[in-house]
Short mmCIF file of C-alpha atoms (C1' of nucleotides) in Angstrom, two decimals:
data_model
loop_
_atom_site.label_atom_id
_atom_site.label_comp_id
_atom_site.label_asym_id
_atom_site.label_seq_id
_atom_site.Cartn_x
_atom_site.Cartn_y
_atom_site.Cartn_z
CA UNK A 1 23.18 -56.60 58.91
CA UNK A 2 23.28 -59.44 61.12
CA UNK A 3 19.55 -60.27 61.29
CA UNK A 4 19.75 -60.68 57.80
CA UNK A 5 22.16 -63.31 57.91
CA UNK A 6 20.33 -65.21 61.09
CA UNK A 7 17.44 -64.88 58.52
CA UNK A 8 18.80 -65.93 55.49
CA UNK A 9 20.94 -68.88 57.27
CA UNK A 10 17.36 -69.97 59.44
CA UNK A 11 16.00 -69.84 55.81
CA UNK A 12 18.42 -72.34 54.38
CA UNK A 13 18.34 -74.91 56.98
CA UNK A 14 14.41 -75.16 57.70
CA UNK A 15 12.67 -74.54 53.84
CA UNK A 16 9.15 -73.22 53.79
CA UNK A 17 6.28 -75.43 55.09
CA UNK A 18 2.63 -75.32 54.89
CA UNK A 19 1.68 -71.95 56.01
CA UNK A 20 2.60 -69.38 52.95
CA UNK A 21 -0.83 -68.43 51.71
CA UNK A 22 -4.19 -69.68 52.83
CA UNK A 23 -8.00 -69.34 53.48
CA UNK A 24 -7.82 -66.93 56.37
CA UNK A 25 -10.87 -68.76 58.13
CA UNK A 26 -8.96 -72.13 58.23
CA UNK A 27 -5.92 -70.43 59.15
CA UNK A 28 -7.29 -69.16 61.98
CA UNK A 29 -9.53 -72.37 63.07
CA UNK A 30 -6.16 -73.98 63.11
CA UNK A 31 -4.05 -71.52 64.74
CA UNK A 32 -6.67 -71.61 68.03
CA UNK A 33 -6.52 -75.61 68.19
CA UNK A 34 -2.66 -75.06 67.67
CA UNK A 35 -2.37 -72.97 70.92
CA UNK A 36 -0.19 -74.73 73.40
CA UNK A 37 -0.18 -78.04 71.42
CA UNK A 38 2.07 -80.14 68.75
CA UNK A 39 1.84 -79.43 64.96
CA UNK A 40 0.99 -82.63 64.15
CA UNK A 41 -1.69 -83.58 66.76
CA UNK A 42 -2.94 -80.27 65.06
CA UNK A 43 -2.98 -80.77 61.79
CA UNK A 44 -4.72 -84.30 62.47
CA UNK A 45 -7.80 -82.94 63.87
CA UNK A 46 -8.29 -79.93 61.80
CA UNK A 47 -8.13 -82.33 59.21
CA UNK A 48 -10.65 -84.04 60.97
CA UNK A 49 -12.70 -80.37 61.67
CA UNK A 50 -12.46 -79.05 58.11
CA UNK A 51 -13.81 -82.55 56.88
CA UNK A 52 -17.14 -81.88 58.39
CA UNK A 53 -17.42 -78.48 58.55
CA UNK A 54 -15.40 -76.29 56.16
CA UNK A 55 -17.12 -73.04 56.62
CA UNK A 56 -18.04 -70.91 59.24
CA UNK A 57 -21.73 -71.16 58.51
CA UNK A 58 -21.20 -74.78 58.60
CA UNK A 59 -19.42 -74.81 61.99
CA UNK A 60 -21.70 -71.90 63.47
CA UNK A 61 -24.46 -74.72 63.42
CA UNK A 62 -22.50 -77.86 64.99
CA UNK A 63 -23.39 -78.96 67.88
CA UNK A 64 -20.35 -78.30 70.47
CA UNK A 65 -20.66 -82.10 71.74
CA UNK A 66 -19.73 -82.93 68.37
CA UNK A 67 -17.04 -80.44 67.64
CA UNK A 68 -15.40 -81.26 70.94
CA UNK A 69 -15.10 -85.14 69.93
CA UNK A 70 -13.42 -83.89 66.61
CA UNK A 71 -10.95 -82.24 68.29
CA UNK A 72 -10.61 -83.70 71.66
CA UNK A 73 -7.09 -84.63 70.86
CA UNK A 74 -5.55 -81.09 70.77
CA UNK A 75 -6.54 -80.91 74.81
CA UNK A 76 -7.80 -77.83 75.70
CA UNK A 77 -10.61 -79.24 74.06
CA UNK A 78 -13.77 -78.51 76.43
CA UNK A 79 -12.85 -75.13 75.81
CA UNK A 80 -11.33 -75.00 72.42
CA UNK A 81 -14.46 -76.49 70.93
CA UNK A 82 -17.03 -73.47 72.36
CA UNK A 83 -14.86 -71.07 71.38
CA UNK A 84 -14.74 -72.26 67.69
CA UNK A 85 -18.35 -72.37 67.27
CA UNK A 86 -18.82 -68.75 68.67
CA UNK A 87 -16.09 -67.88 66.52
CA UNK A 88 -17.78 -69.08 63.69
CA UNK A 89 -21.43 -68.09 64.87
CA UNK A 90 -19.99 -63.67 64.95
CA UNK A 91 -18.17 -64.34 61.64
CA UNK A 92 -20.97 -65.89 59.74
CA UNK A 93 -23.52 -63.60 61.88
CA UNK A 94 -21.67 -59.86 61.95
CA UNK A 95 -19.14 -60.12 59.49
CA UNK A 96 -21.14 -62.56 56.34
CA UNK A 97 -18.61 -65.10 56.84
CA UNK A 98 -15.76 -63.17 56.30
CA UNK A 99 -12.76 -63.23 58.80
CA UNK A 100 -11.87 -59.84 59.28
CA UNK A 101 -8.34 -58.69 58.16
CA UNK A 102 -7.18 -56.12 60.96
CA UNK A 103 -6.20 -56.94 64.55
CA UNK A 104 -8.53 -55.29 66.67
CA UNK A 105 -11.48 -56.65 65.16
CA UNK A 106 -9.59 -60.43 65.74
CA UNK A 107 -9.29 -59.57 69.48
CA UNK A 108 -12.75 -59.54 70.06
CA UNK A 109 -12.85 -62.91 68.81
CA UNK A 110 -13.08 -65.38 71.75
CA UNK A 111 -9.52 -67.35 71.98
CA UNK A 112 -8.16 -64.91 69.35
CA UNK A 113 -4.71 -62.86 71.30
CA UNK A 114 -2.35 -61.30 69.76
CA UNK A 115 -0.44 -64.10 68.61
CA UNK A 116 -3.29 -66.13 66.57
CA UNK A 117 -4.45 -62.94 65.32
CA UNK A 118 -1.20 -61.59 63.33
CA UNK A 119 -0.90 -65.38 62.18
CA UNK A 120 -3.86 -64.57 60.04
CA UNK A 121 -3.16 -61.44 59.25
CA UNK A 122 -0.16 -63.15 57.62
CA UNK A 123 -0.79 -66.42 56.53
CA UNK A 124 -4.20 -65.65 55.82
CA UNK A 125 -4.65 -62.69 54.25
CA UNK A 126 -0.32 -61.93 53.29
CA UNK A 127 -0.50 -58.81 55.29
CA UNK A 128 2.79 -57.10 57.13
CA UNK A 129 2.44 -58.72 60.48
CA UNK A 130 5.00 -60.56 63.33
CA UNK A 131 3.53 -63.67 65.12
CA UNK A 132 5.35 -63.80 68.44
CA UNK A 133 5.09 -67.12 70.28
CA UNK A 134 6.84 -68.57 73.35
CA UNK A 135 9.43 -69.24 70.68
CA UNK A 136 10.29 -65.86 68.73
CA UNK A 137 9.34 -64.20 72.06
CA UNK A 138 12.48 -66.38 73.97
CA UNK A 139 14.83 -66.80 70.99
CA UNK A 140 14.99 -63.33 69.33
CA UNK A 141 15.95 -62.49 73.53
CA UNK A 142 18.97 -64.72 73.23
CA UNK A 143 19.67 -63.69 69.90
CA UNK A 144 19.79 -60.50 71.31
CA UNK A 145 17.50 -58.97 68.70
CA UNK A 146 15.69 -57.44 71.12
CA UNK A 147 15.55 -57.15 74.98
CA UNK A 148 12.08 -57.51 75.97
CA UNK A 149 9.61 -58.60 78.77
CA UNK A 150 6.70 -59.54 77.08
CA UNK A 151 5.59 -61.05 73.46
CA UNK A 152 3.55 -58.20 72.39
CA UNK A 153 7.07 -55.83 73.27
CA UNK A 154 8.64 -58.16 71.40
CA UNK A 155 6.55 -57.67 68.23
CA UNK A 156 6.80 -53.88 68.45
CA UNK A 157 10.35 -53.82 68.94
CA UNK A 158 11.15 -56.41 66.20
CA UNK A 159 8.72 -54.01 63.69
CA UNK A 160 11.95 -51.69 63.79
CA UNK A 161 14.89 -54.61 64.55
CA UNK A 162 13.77 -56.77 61.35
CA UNK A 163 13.33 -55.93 58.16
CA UNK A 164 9.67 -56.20 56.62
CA UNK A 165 10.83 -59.05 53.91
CA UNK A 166 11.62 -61.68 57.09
CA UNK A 167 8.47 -60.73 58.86
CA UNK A 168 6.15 -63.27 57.36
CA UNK A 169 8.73 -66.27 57.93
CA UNK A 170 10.22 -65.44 61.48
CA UNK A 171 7.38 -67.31 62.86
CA UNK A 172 7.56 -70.43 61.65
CA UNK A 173 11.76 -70.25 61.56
CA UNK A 174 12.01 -69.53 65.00
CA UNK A 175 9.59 -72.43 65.78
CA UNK A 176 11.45 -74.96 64.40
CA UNK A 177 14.82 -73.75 65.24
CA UNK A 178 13.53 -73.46 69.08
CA UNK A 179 12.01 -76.85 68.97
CA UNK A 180 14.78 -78.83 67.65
CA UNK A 181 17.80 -76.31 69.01
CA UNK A 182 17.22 -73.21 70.94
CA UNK A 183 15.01 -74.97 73.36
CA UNK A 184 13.76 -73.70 76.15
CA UNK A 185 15.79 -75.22 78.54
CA UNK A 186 19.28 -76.75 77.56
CA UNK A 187 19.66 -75.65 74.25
CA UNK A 188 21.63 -77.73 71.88
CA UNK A 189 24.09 -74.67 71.22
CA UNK A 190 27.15 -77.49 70.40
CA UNK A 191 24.84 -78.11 66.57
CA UNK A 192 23.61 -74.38 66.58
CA UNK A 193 24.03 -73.18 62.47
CA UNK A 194 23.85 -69.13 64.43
CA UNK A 195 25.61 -69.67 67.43
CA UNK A 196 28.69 -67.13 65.73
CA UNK A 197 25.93 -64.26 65.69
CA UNK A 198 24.17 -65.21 69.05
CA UNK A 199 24.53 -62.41 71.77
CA UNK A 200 22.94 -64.26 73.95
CA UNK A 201 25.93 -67.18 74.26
CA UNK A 202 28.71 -64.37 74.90
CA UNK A 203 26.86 -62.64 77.35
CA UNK A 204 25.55 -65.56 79.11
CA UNK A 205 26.38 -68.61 80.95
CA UNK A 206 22.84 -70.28 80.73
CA UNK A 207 23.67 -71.52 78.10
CA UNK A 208 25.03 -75.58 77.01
"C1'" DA B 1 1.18 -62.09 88.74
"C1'" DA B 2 -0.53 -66.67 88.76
"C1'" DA B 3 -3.78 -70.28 87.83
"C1'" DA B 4 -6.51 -73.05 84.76
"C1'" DC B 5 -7.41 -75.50 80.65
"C1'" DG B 6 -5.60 -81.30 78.77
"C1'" DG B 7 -4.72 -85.22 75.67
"C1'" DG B 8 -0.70 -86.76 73.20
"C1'" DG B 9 4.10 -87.45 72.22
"C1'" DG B 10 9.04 -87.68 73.65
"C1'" DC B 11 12.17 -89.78 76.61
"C1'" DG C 1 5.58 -92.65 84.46
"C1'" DC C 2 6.88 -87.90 84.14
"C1'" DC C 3 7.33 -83.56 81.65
"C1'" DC C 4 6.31 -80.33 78.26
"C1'" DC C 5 3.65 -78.33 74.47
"C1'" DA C 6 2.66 -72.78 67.52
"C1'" DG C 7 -1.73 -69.13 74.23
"C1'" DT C 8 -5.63 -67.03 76.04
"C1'" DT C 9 -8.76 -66.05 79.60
"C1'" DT C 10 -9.95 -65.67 84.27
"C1'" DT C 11 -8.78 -65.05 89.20
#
DNA sequence: AAAACGGGGGC
DNA sequence: GCCCCAGTTTT
């Protein structure tokens, strides 16, 4: 099957990073300051978050003022930063500090779409779930994995296209692989390790 | 369907 | 200095 070998070859050139298994409530703190905004300007200021408050009982009490100078450098922040405390006020108040592990109950989480809900469904809590970003959204498009409009079609249609083993890594694959060569615009498809199984570059003339 | 939110990093 | 960024919510 050829998404097997886009897989396995995706696999081989970017090896796993941090996101395999972690405390869902950190994994999804981090996935909302992540929206629309560099990994490592990320990382930095959850590092920063987490330092002074690690729990949601702990962050349910900040003041926003402060929380909003923690993280001011994700942008997004004067936003961002309200969101996280009311996150962290219904999950300490309605669910006794538990993040819950099934997607509609994430939606109703302020800041919490489709997207940064299945990321904890799978990198918090190891579930069976597809993360589809700008990136998987565009790339498995030009692929030609799947020919859809929108990210959530996207995730339904690659629940049948890709098989469950690749689910939890096509996320983070795609990512890198669309950052550094299946950009948006211009890809680099001259140093492209897949460009033999891309649809997308036969049936195309978008593309470099 | 489109706008708004935003400081930081790449070029 | 200009452009874009691991989305979501509101208009």
């Amino acid at each position: 099957m050829t998404v097997d070998m886009i897989m396995e070859r995706l696999k081989k050139r970017y090896p796993p990073g941090k996101f395999e298994s972690n405390d869902p409530f950190r994994v999804l703190i981090s996935t909302v300051l992540s929206q629309r905004t560099r990994d490592e300007v990320t990382d930095r200021a959850a590092e920063k978050l987490f330092a002074r408050y690690g729990t949601p009982g702990a962050l349910a009490d900040a003041d926003v003022d402060d929380i909003e100078e923690l993280i001011r450098e994700v942008g997004f922040y004067r936003v961002k930063a309200p969101r996280l405390k009311e996150i962290a006020r219904i999950i300490d108040n309605d669910f006794q500090g538990r993040v819950p592990a099934d997607m509609d109950t994430l939606l109703l989480l302020p800041g919490v779409g489709r997207k940064t809900a299945n990321c904890v469904l799978v990198y918090g809590f190891g579930l069976d779930a597809i993360a589809v970003d700008t990136h998987v959204h565009r790339i498995s498009n030009r692929l030609g994995l799947v020919s859809t409009k929108t990210p959530e079609e996207t995730e339904i249609k690659l629940r049948s296209a890709l098989p469950k083993e690749h689910w939890r890594h096509i996320n983070e694959l795609l990512v890198r692989f669309g950052r550094d060569i299946c950009r948006p615009i211009s890809p680099k498809c001259g140093l492209c390790p897949i460009i033999d199984l891309c649809q997308g570059r036969r049936d195309t003339k978008t593309f470099v």
